[in-house]
Short mmCIF file of C-alpha atoms in Angstrom, two decimals:
data_model
loop_
_atom_site.label_atom_id
_atom_site.label_comp_id
_atom_site.label_asym_id
_atom_site.label_seq_id
_atom_site.Cartn_x
_atom_site.Cartn_y
_atom_site.Cartn_z
CA MET A 1 -14.48 37.38 1.68
CA PRO A 2 -11.22 37.05 -0.21
CA SER A 3 -12.55 34.13 -2.26
CA GLN A 4 -15.27 36.33 -3.74
CA VAL A 5 -12.81 38.79 -5.26
CA PRO A 6 -12.11 37.51 -8.79
CA ASP A 7 -8.43 38.38 -8.66
CA ALA A 8 -7.81 37.03 -5.17
CA PRO A 9 -5.10 34.36 -5.26
CA ILE A 10 -6.42 30.80 -5.14
CA ILE A 11 -3.24 29.64 -3.40
CA ARG A 12 -1.46 31.80 -0.88
CA ILE A 13 1.77 30.60 0.70
CA ARG A 14 3.35 32.61 3.48
CA ASP A 15 6.83 32.20 4.95
CA LEU A 16 6.99 28.42 4.68
CA HIS A 17 9.78 26.65 6.56
CA LYS A 18 10.56 22.94 6.47
CA ARG A 19 13.53 21.13 7.93
CA TYR A 20 14.57 17.47 7.56
CA GLY A 21 17.02 16.90 10.38
CA ALA A 22 19.95 19.23 9.82
CA LEU A 23 18.80 20.11 6.33
CA GLU A 24 16.45 23.07 5.97
CA VAL A 25 14.81 22.59 2.56
CA LEU A 26 12.42 25.54 2.76
CA LYS A 27 13.78 28.71 4.35
CA GLY A 28 10.83 31.03 4.19
CA VAL A 29 8.96 30.72 0.93
CA SER A 30 6.00 32.95 0.06
CA LEU A 31 4.02 32.68 -3.13
CA ASP A 32 0.62 33.64 -4.53
CA VAL A 33 -1.02 31.79 -7.38
CA SER A 34 -3.96 33.39 -9.15
CA ARG A 35 -6.91 31.55 -10.63
CA GLY A 36 -6.07 30.16 -14.06
CA GLU A 37 -2.37 30.80 -13.68
CA VAL A 38 0.25 28.25 -14.71
CA VAL A 39 3.17 28.63 -12.37
CA VAL A 40 6.25 26.60 -13.23
CA ILE A 41 8.84 26.02 -10.52
CA ILE A 42 12.36 25.31 -11.70
CA GLY A 43 15.68 24.94 -9.94
CA PRO A 44 18.41 22.45 -9.10
CA SER A 45 17.54 19.15 -7.42
CA GLY A 46 17.06 19.15 -3.67
CA THR A 47 16.14 22.79 -3.40
CA GLY A 48 12.68 22.28 -1.95
CA LYS A 49 10.56 22.45 -5.09
CA SER A 50 8.72 19.19 -4.45
CA THR A 51 8.49 19.91 -0.73
CA LEU A 52 6.83 23.23 -1.51
CA LEU A 53 4.31 21.46 -3.75
CA ARG A 54 3.58 18.82 -1.13
CA CYS A 55 3.00 21.51 1.49
CA VAL A 56 0.08 22.82 -0.56
CA ASN A 57 -1.96 19.65 0.03
CA GLN A 58 -0.17 18.90 3.28
CA LEU A 59 1.34 15.60 2.17
CA THR A 60 4.27 17.27 3.87
CA ARG A 61 3.59 19.35 6.98
CA PRO A 62 5.67 22.51 7.12
CA ASP A 63 7.41 23.41 10.38
CA SER A 64 6.04 26.93 10.18
CA GLY A 65 4.24 29.24 7.79
CA GLN A 66 0.75 29.19 6.31
CA VAL A 67 -0.91 27.92 3.17
CA TRP A 68 -4.38 28.97 2.06
CA LEU A 69 -6.52 27.41 -0.61
CA ASP A 70 -9.12 30.07 -1.41
CA ALA A 71 -10.28 31.24 1.99
CA GLU A 72 -9.35 28.05 3.81
CA GLU A 73 -6.12 27.85 5.75
CA VAL A 74 -4.92 24.30 5.07
CA THR A 75 -2.13 24.62 7.63
CA ALA A 76 -4.64 25.33 10.40
CA PRO A 77 -4.87 22.46 12.89
CA GLU A 78 -8.67 22.35 12.61
CA CYS A 79 -8.61 22.12 8.82
CA ASN A 80 -10.25 18.99 7.35
CA ILE A 81 -7.30 18.04 5.23
CA ASN A 82 -9.06 15.23 3.35
CA ALA A 83 -11.68 17.71 2.14
CA VAL A 84 -8.92 20.06 0.97
CA ARG A 85 -7.04 17.27 -0.81
CA ALA A 86 -10.22 16.35 -2.66
CA GLU A 87 -10.03 19.81 -4.26
CA VAL A 88 -6.32 19.69 -5.08
CA GLY A 89 -5.26 17.32 -7.86
CA MET A 90 -1.77 15.92 -7.69
CA VAL A 91 0.35 14.17 -10.31
CA PHE A 92 3.52 12.39 -9.26
CA GLN A 93 6.81 11.70 -10.93
CA ASP A 94 6.35 7.92 -10.79
CA PHE A 95 2.60 7.93 -11.53
CA ASN A 96 1.57 5.95 -8.44
CA LEU A 97 -1.38 4.38 -10.22
CA PHE A 98 -3.29 1.75 -8.29
CA ASN A 99 -1.90 -1.43 -9.84
CA HIS A 100 -4.86 -3.67 -9.04
CA LEU A 101 -7.42 -1.43 -10.73
CA THR A 102 -8.13 -0.85 -14.42
CA ALA A 103 -7.55 2.63 -15.82
CA LEU A 104 -11.29 3.26 -15.53
CA ARG A 105 -11.40 2.26 -11.87
CA ASN A 106 -8.20 4.17 -11.10
CA VAL A 107 -10.02 7.29 -12.22
CA ALA A 108 -13.38 6.37 -10.65
CA VAL A 109 -12.14 5.29 -7.23
CA GLY A 110 -11.60 8.84 -5.93
CA PRO A 111 -15.08 10.12 -6.79
CA MET A 112 -16.59 6.87 -5.47
CA LYS A 113 -14.79 6.65 -2.15
CA VAL A 114 -14.18 10.32 -1.36
CA LYS A 115 -17.23 11.99 -2.91
CA ARG A 116 -19.53 8.99 -2.50
CA LEU A 117 -20.62 9.15 -6.13
CA PRO A 118 -22.71 6.14 -7.22
CA ARG A 119 -20.69 3.61 -9.22
CA GLU A 120 -22.34 4.22 -12.59
CA GLU A 121 -21.96 7.98 -12.27
CA ALA A 122 -18.33 7.62 -11.27
CA TYR A 123 -17.64 5.31 -14.21
CA GLU A 124 -19.33 7.73 -16.58
CA LEU A 125 -17.19 10.56 -15.21
CA ALA A 126 -14.08 8.39 -15.44
CA ARG A 127 -14.81 7.59 -19.10
CA GLU A 128 -15.09 11.32 -19.82
CA GLU A 129 -11.82 12.09 -18.09
CA LEU A 130 -10.02 9.25 -19.86
CA ALA A 131 -11.34 10.57 -23.18
CA ARG A 132 -10.05 14.01 -22.20
CA VAL A 133 -6.50 12.66 -21.94
CA GLY A 134 -6.96 10.60 -25.10
CA LEU A 135 -7.20 7.19 -23.47
CA ALA A 136 -10.86 6.27 -23.87
CA GLU A 137 -9.91 2.97 -25.48
CA LYS A 138 -7.62 2.02 -22.57
CA ALA A 139 -10.38 2.11 -19.95
CA ASN A 140 -10.13 -1.62 -19.25
CA SER A 141 -6.34 -1.88 -19.26
CA TYR A 142 -4.43 -2.32 -16.06
CA PRO A 143 -1.50 0.00 -15.27
CA GLY A 144 0.90 -2.86 -15.96
CA GLN A 145 -0.38 -2.98 -19.53
CA LEU A 146 0.18 0.73 -20.22
CA SER A 147 3.26 2.66 -21.34
CA GLY A 148 4.75 5.27 -19.03
CA GLY A 149 3.16 8.11 -20.94
CA GLN A 150 -0.23 6.42 -20.85
CA LYS A 151 0.13 5.78 -17.12
CA GLN A 152 0.86 9.43 -16.46
CA ARG A 153 -2.15 10.47 -18.54
CA VAL A 154 -4.35 8.10 -16.52
CA ALA A 155 -2.88 9.67 -13.38
CA ILE A 156 -3.83 13.11 -14.69
CA ALA A 157 -7.36 11.87 -15.47
CA ARG A 158 -7.55 10.42 -11.96
CA ALA A 159 -6.73 13.83 -10.50
CA LEU A 160 -9.11 15.65 -12.86
CA ALA A 161 -12.03 13.37 -11.97
CA MET A 162 -12.10 14.99 -8.55
CA LYS A 163 -12.87 18.33 -10.28
CA PRO A 164 -9.98 20.02 -8.50
CA LYS A 165 -9.58 23.78 -8.06
CA VAL A 166 -5.86 23.49 -8.70
CA MET A 167 -3.52 20.86 -10.09
CA LEU A 168 -0.07 20.13 -8.70
CA PHE A 169 2.46 18.44 -10.99
CA ASP A 170 5.58 17.06 -9.33
CA GLU A 171 8.09 16.42 -12.13
CA PRO A 172 5.43 14.66 -14.22
CA THR A 173 7.74 13.75 -17.09
CA SER A 174 10.99 12.98 -15.26
CA ALA A 175 10.40 9.22 -15.16
CA LEU A 176 9.41 8.99 -18.82
CA ASP A 177 11.33 7.86 -21.86
CA PRO A 178 12.01 10.93 -24.04
CA GLU A 179 9.63 9.85 -26.79
CA LEU A 180 6.75 9.62 -24.28
CA ILE A 181 7.19 13.05 -22.73
CA GLY A 182 5.34 14.87 -25.51
CA GLU A 183 1.99 13.15 -25.01
CA VAL A 184 1.96 14.10 -21.32
CA LEU A 185 3.01 17.70 -21.99
CA ASP A 186 0.27 17.96 -24.64
CA VAL A 187 -2.35 17.02 -22.06
CA MET A 188 -0.93 19.59 -19.66
CA LYS A 189 -0.92 22.27 -22.34
CA GLN A 190 -4.53 21.47 -23.09
CA LEU A 191 -5.37 21.88 -19.40
CA ALA A 192 -3.60 25.24 -19.35
CA LYS A 193 -5.67 26.33 -22.32
CA GLU A 194 -8.81 25.38 -20.39
CA HIS A 195 -7.59 27.77 -17.64
CA MET A 196 -6.85 25.14 -15.06
CA THR A 197 -4.77 26.60 -12.24
CA MET A 198 -1.52 24.66 -12.29
CA LEU A 199 1.57 24.54 -10.14
CA VAL A 200 4.22 22.57 -12.00
CA VAL A 201 7.67 21.42 -10.91
CA THR A 202 9.54 20.43 -14.04
CA HIS A 203 12.81 20.51 -15.95
CA GLU A 204 10.97 20.85 -19.26
CA MET A 205 12.04 24.33 -20.23
CA GLY A 206 10.20 24.23 -23.54
CA PHE A 207 6.97 23.66 -21.67
CA ALA A 208 7.83 26.37 -19.16
CA ARG A 209 8.54 28.93 -21.84
CA GLU A 210 5.49 28.10 -23.89
CA VAL A 211 2.85 27.58 -21.21
CA ALA A 212 3.91 29.26 -17.97
CA SER A 213 2.28 32.50 -16.93
CA ARG A 214 5.09 32.80 -14.43
CA ILE A 215 8.30 30.96 -13.66
CA ILE A 216 9.72 30.59 -10.17
CA PHE A 217 13.40 29.85 -9.85
CA MET A 218 14.17 28.18 -6.52
CA GLU A 219 17.51 27.38 -5.03
CA GLY A 220 18.73 26.52 -1.55
CA GLY A 221 15.27 26.75 0.00
CA TYR A 222 14.51 30.25 -1.30
CA ILE A 223 12.74 31.72 -4.28
CA VAL A 224 15.65 33.37 -6.05
CA GLU A 225 13.68 35.01 -8.83
CA GLU A 226 10.24 34.95 -10.34
CA GLY A 227 8.67 36.50 -13.37
CA PRO A 228 7.19 35.84 -16.78
CA PRO A 229 9.14 33.38 -18.99
CA ALA A 230 10.53 36.17 -21.19
CA GLN A 231 12.11 37.82 -18.18
CA LEU A 232 13.74 34.70 -16.76
CA PHE A 233 14.92 33.33 -20.06
CA TYR A 234 16.15 36.54 -21.66
CA ALA A 235 16.57 39.15 -18.95
CA ALA A 236 17.19 37.40 -15.64
CA LYS A 237 17.91 39.82 -12.82
CA GLN A 238 19.82 37.32 -10.72
CA PRO A 239 23.09 35.92 -12.05
CA ARG A 240 22.20 32.48 -10.56
CA THR A 241 19.02 32.31 -12.65
CA ALA A 242 20.92 33.02 -15.85
CA GLU A 243 23.62 30.52 -14.88
CA PHE A 244 21.08 27.76 -14.13
CA LEU A 245 19.12 28.34 -17.31
CA GLY A 246 22.36 28.43 -19.24
CA LYS A 247 23.34 25.03 -17.85
CA ILE A 248 19.94 23.61 -18.73
CA ALA A 249 20.37 25.00 -22.24
CA ASP A 250 23.77 23.26 -22.54
CA LEU A 251 22.25 20.03 -21.31
CA TYR A 252 19.11 19.89 -23.39
CA GLY A 253 20.13 21.90 -26.43
CA GLU A 254 19.86 25.58 -27.11
CA GLU A 255 16.50 25.57 -28.85
CA GLN A 256 14.69 23.81 -26.02
CA ALA A 257 15.80 26.21 -23.32
CA VAL A 258 15.86 29.59 -25.01
CA GLY A 259 15.43 29.23 -28.75
CA GLY A 260 12.57 27.95 -30.86
CA MET B 1 2.75 -57.59 5.98
CA THR B 2 -0.84 -58.24 6.75
CA GLY B 3 -3.49 -58.28 4.06
CA LEU B 4 -5.10 -55.13 2.82
CA ALA B 5 -8.43 -55.85 4.49
CA GLU B 6 -6.73 -56.48 7.81
CA PHE B 7 -4.69 -53.29 7.47
CA TRP B 8 -7.85 -51.32 6.74
CA GLN B 9 -9.55 -52.83 9.77
CA MET B 10 -6.57 -51.85 11.87
CA ILE B 11 -6.53 -48.18 10.84
CA TRP B 12 -10.23 -47.52 10.31
CA PRO B 13 -12.09 -45.60 11.67
CA SER B 14 -9.46 -44.27 14.12
CA LEU B 15 -7.16 -42.76 11.48
CA GLY B 16 -10.20 -41.25 9.78
CA ASN B 17 -11.23 -39.58 13.03
CA GLY B 18 -7.65 -38.40 13.52
CA LEU B 19 -7.61 -36.98 10.00
CA VAL B 20 -10.79 -35.00 10.71
CA ILE B 21 -9.24 -33.58 13.90
CA THR B 22 -6.03 -32.66 12.03
CA LEU B 23 -7.97 -30.89 9.28
CA LYS B 24 -10.21 -29.10 11.79
CA LEU B 25 -7.19 -27.93 13.76
CA SER B 26 -5.37 -26.80 10.63
CA VAL B 27 -8.27 -24.78 9.29
CA GLY B 28 -9.20 -23.38 12.70
CA ALA B 29 -5.66 -22.39 13.66
CA LEU B 30 -4.99 -20.85 10.25
CA LEU B 31 -8.17 -18.81 10.63
CA ILE B 32 -7.25 -17.68 14.15
CA GLY B 33 -3.76 -16.92 12.87
CA PHE B 34 -5.24 -14.84 10.05
CA LEU B 35 -7.46 -12.89 12.44
CA ILE B 36 -4.45 -12.17 14.66
CA GLY B 37 -1.84 -11.84 11.92
CA LEU B 38 -3.46 -9.30 9.61
CA PRO B 39 -4.21 -6.70 12.32
CA THR B 40 -0.75 -7.29 13.80
CA ALA B 41 0.84 -6.62 10.41
CA LEU B 42 -1.24 -3.46 9.96
CA LEU B 43 -0.22 -2.27 13.42
CA ARG B 44 3.43 -2.94 12.67
CA VAL B 45 3.29 -0.89 9.48
CA TYR B 46 0.77 1.83 10.28
CA GLY B 47 0.43 1.79 14.06
CA THR B 48 1.68 4.34 16.55
CA LYS B 49 5.01 3.74 18.23
CA GLY B 50 3.39 1.98 21.19
CA MET B 51 1.22 -0.29 19.05
CA ARG B 52 4.18 -1.14 16.85
CA ALA B 53 6.21 -2.10 19.92
CA ILE B 54 3.48 -4.42 21.23
CA ALA B 55 2.98 -6.06 17.84
CA THR B 56 6.71 -6.50 17.36
CA ALA B 57 7.14 -8.00 20.83
CA TYR B 58 4.38 -10.54 20.12
CA VAL B 59 5.95 -11.57 16.81
CA ASP B 60 9.46 -11.81 18.28
CA VAL B 61 8.44 -13.84 21.32
CA ILE B 62 6.36 -16.32 19.34
CA ARG B 63 8.85 -16.74 16.53
CA GLY B 64 11.76 -16.96 18.95
CA THR B 65 10.45 -19.75 21.20
CA PRO B 66 9.74 -23.41 20.40
CA GLN B 67 6.18 -24.13 19.42
CA LEU B 68 6.13 -27.10 21.76
CA VAL B 69 7.03 -24.83 24.68
CA GLN B 70 4.16 -22.54 23.70
CA LEU B 71 1.72 -25.45 23.52
CA PHE B 72 2.79 -26.84 26.89
CA PHE B 73 2.68 -23.35 28.43
CA ILE B 74 -0.91 -22.86 27.30
CA TYR B 75 -2.04 -26.36 28.26
CA TYR B 76 -0.04 -27.14 31.41
CA GLY B 77 1.32 -23.73 32.39
CA LEU B 78 -1.98 -21.90 32.47
CA ALA B 79 -3.53 -24.74 34.50
CA ASP B 80 -1.17 -23.90 37.37
CA THR B 81 -3.06 -24.13 40.66
CA GLY B 82 -1.51 -21.00 42.17
CA LEU B 83 -2.37 -18.93 39.10
CA ASN B 84 -5.94 -20.18 39.07
CA ALA B 85 -6.37 -19.54 42.79
CA THR B 86 -5.29 -15.95 42.12
CA LEU B 87 -7.85 -15.66 39.33
CA VAL B 88 -10.62 -16.95 41.59
CA SER B 89 -9.60 -14.46 44.29
CA LEU B 90 -9.95 -11.73 41.62
CA GLY B 91 -13.56 -12.81 41.14
CA LEU B 92 -13.02 -14.70 37.89
CA PRO B 93 -14.70 -18.06 37.34
CA HIS B 94 -12.96 -21.15 38.65
CA GLY B 95 -10.80 -22.99 36.13
CA LEU B 96 -10.94 -20.20 33.56
CA LEU B 97 -7.46 -20.97 32.24
CA VAL B 98 -7.66 -24.74 32.67
CA LEU B 99 -8.18 -25.55 29.02
CA GLN B 100 -9.49 -28.64 27.27
CA PRO B 101 -6.80 -30.24 25.06
CA MET B 102 -8.58 -29.17 21.85
CA THR B 103 -9.04 -25.59 23.09
CA ALA B 104 -5.38 -25.39 24.09
CA ALA B 105 -4.41 -26.82 20.69
CA TYR B 106 -6.44 -24.24 18.75
CA ALA B 107 -5.07 -21.44 20.92
CA ALA B 108 -1.42 -22.49 20.76
CA LEU B 109 -1.39 -23.21 17.02
CA GLY B 110 -3.44 -20.10 16.21
CA ILE B 111 -1.32 -17.74 18.30
CA ASN B 112 1.82 -19.23 16.81
CA SER B 113 0.55 -18.99 13.25
CA GLY B 114 -0.57 -15.41 13.87
CA ALA B 115 3.02 -14.30 14.40
CA TYR B 116 4.22 -15.91 11.19
CA GLN B 117 1.25 -14.69 9.18
CA ALA B 118 1.83 -11.18 10.53
CA GLU B 119 5.31 -11.27 9.01
CA TYR B 120 4.03 -12.49 5.65
CA PHE B 121 1.35 -9.79 5.54
CA ARG B 122 3.80 -7.13 6.68
CA GLY B 123 6.19 -8.03 3.90
CA ALA B 124 3.36 -7.92 1.37
CA ILE B 125 2.05 -4.56 2.63
CA GLN B 126 5.51 -3.04 2.49
CA ALA B 127 6.09 -4.44 -0.99
CA ILE B 128 3.12 -2.41 -2.27
CA GLY B 129 5.11 0.68 -1.39
CA GLY B 130 4.22 4.08 -0.09
CA GLY B 131 3.64 5.74 -3.46
CA GLN B 132 0.15 4.34 -3.99
CA MET B 133 -0.75 5.18 -0.40
CA THR B 134 0.41 8.76 -0.98
CA ALA B 135 -1.62 8.94 -4.18
CA ALA B 136 -4.72 7.69 -2.37
CA ARG B 137 -4.27 10.23 0.42
CA ALA B 138 -3.72 12.98 -2.18
CA LEU B 139 -7.18 12.15 -3.60
CA GLY B 140 -8.64 12.85 -0.18
CA MET B 141 -9.07 9.27 1.01
CA THR B 142 -8.63 8.69 4.72
CA ARG B 143 -5.82 6.49 5.92
CA LEU B 144 -8.27 3.68 6.58
CA GLN B 145 -9.87 3.99 3.13
CA SER B 146 -6.46 3.95 1.49
CA ILE B 147 -5.48 0.81 3.36
CA ALA B 148 -8.80 -0.94 2.69
CA HIS B 149 -9.26 -0.04 -0.98
CA ILE B 150 -5.72 0.37 -2.28
CA VAL B 151 -3.11 -1.39 -0.15
CA LEU B 152 -4.87 -4.49 1.19
CA PRO B 153 -6.37 -5.83 -2.06
CA GLN B 154 -2.86 -5.91 -3.49
CA ALA B 155 -1.07 -7.02 -0.34
CA LEU B 156 -3.41 -9.97 0.24
CA ARG B 157 -2.76 -11.16 -3.27
CA LEU B 158 0.99 -10.90 -2.78
CA ALA B 159 0.68 -12.84 0.46
CA ILE B 160 -0.94 -15.87 -1.18
CA ALA B 161 2.37 -17.63 -1.94
CA PRO B 162 3.90 -17.27 1.55
CA TRP B 163 0.50 -17.97 3.06
CA SER B 164 0.24 -21.31 1.27
CA ASN B 165 3.58 -22.19 2.83
CA GLU B 166 2.13 -21.37 6.21
CA ALA B 167 -0.87 -23.60 5.48
CA ALA B 168 1.46 -26.46 4.54
CA TYR B 169 3.52 -26.00 7.71
CA MET B 170 0.38 -25.83 9.80
CA VAL B 171 -0.92 -29.20 8.60
CA LYS B 172 2.35 -30.85 9.60
CA TYR B 173 2.89 -28.98 12.86
CA THR B 174 -0.57 -29.82 14.16
CA SER B 175 1.03 -33.22 14.90
CA ILE B 176 2.57 -31.85 18.10
CA VAL B 177 -0.88 -31.73 19.71
CA SER B 178 -0.76 -35.49 20.11
CA LEU B 179 1.60 -34.65 23.01
CA ILE B 180 -1.25 -33.06 24.98
CA ALA B 181 -3.50 -36.07 24.32
CA VAL B 182 -5.40 -34.75 21.33
CA SER B 183 -6.29 -37.65 19.05
CA ASP B 184 -5.22 -36.10 15.78
CA LEU B 185 -3.92 -38.05 12.79
CA PHE B 186 -0.51 -38.58 14.36
CA GLY B 187 -1.97 -39.29 17.79
CA GLU B 188 -4.14 -42.07 16.35
CA ALA B 189 -1.17 -43.42 14.40
CA ARG B 190 0.89 -43.58 17.60
CA ARG B 191 -1.89 -45.45 19.35
CA ILE B 192 -2.03 -48.00 16.50
CA MET B 193 1.75 -48.38 16.56
CA SER B 194 1.84 -48.93 20.32
CA ARG B 195 -0.72 -51.68 19.90
CA HIS B 196 0.71 -53.42 16.80
CA TYR B 197 4.42 -52.47 16.83
CA ASN B 198 4.20 -51.71 13.10
CA GLN B 199 6.02 -48.37 13.01
CA MET B 200 7.76 -49.22 9.71
CA VAL B 201 4.32 -49.40 8.10
CA MET B 202 2.45 -46.73 10.04
CA LEU B 203 5.06 -43.95 9.96
CA PRO B 204 5.47 -43.92 6.16
CA PHE B 205 1.72 -44.32 5.81
CA VAL B 206 0.74 -41.27 7.93
CA GLY B 207 3.68 -39.41 6.40
CA LEU B 208 2.12 -39.95 2.99
CA MET B 209 -1.25 -38.80 4.30
CA TYR B 210 0.28 -35.50 5.46
CA LEU B 211 2.08 -35.22 2.13
CA ALA B 212 -1.17 -35.71 0.24
CA ILE B 213 -2.89 -32.92 2.19
CA VAL B 214 0.05 -30.56 1.72
CA LEU B 215 0.18 -31.20 -2.04
CA LEU B 216 -3.56 -30.59 -2.24
CA ILE B 217 -3.19 -27.25 -0.44
CA THR B 218 -0.23 -26.16 -2.57
CA TRP B 219 -2.14 -27.02 -5.72
CA GLY B 220 -5.27 -25.22 -4.53
CA MET B 221 -3.42 -22.08 -3.48
CA HIS B 222 -1.56 -22.00 -6.78
CA HIS B 223 -4.93 -21.88 -8.51
CA VAL B 224 -6.12 -19.08 -6.25
CA GLU B 225 -2.96 -17.17 -7.11
CA GLN B 226 -3.47 -17.68 -10.84
CA ARG B 227 -7.08 -16.56 -10.66
CA THR B 228 -6.28 -13.36 -8.78
CA LYS B 229 -3.41 -12.40 -11.07
CA ILE B 230 -3.35 -8.70 -11.98
CA PRO B 231 -2.93 -8.40 -15.76
CA GLY B 232 0.37 -6.89 -16.85
CA LEU B 233 1.77 -6.69 -13.33
CA GLU B 234 4.41 -9.42 -13.61
CA ILE B 235 5.81 -7.73 -16.72
CA GLU B 236 5.95 -4.54 -14.68
CA THR B 237 7.87 -6.21 -11.87
CA GLN B 238 10.38 -7.67 -14.29
CA ARG B 239 10.95 -4.32 -15.92
CA THR B 240 11.70 -2.34 -12.79
#
């Protein structure tokens, strides 16, 4: 059993293809993610990073290729996708909190409806998860009463309450005001420290350099280069990688991209 | 102008009976419309291609034809002797589609309202947006769970304002049933007018009665809307 081997990848992606009309956004992507790894995917917009992430929990169905979560092939037609999704946390760029529910119920609704946890147990769990992201005192606030950073932290707590095997982050700070980005990144760093397996699409190069076990540079539907942060930032093998990271450095300031 | 006591004697109890019929028809047809409209809206948003086509056709036909034509079709059209002979030859009970005036009234008003309510609910469902649905599915909820627990509670709240319009329209449009001999508020008023030739008194008077009901509904629905307000949400909408 591959899942019994400690070093077996928790996510295996093989030769993924996805086309939207004339545009092929994934042109054969393969990737393994090990347990406890933080893999950061970077690259220009529209190069299939988000699509790749959404193929892992099948919010997007690939045209061909396979994805496994542990020993389960999630791309198999007989796969119970709702059961798989319950084990894969996802955090979105624009939070997507449930606007009619308090923070507490946003976090509790998954365990209650999907895992059939009794209400009190689910609320207890939700309080723990909210405390974990530093929002215990906001349990009774509605999303409309929270700042962007707080919303995203509630969204992370909502995903964590399902006790996921892996967490997918789809540009979690891109919709945030600059001064609110830090609080979300801090929560993500904390998760990384707790050895949560994370697959993160982001433009936050500081986060990538500090936290990533591995960085994937994607462009034009392919993985152009992958490796530890030191390699991509200081010794990129592909000229495109160096060029892209150079541009990011120009945009966001030298110290964020390569310095510090 | 006759005295107040005489006027009262002239309108009571017939206008009272008419009022009861009008209210019954309004509530009943709105309820039928709700039971048709909500599923129709869900089919239009989430249904398969075929289901969407059927739901859309229903909404288009009903909204595109006069309500009076619909009422007459259901009351007079369905009573057609040839049609009913065919039904009997198919083994169905005699007179199945020959409806009582009240039955035809409920059916016509309800089916009509269903099409309009479907549009209100569809707008509300679409206003909630796909992001929350995606988030619910990402948690592992089924499509049905996501609709029931995430989309509908918000969509129904959003639909309160347009729905109260529909309720106000309904109260007024029930008056067409007097044309198929239902003794609703307007039907009773017409009978009084034909007897006393006092249309300059009766028409404003029943008009005011309709107005009073409509204002009462608007006021009531406004309260429902206030009480179901989601804290912080209106600020949110203004911001984005």
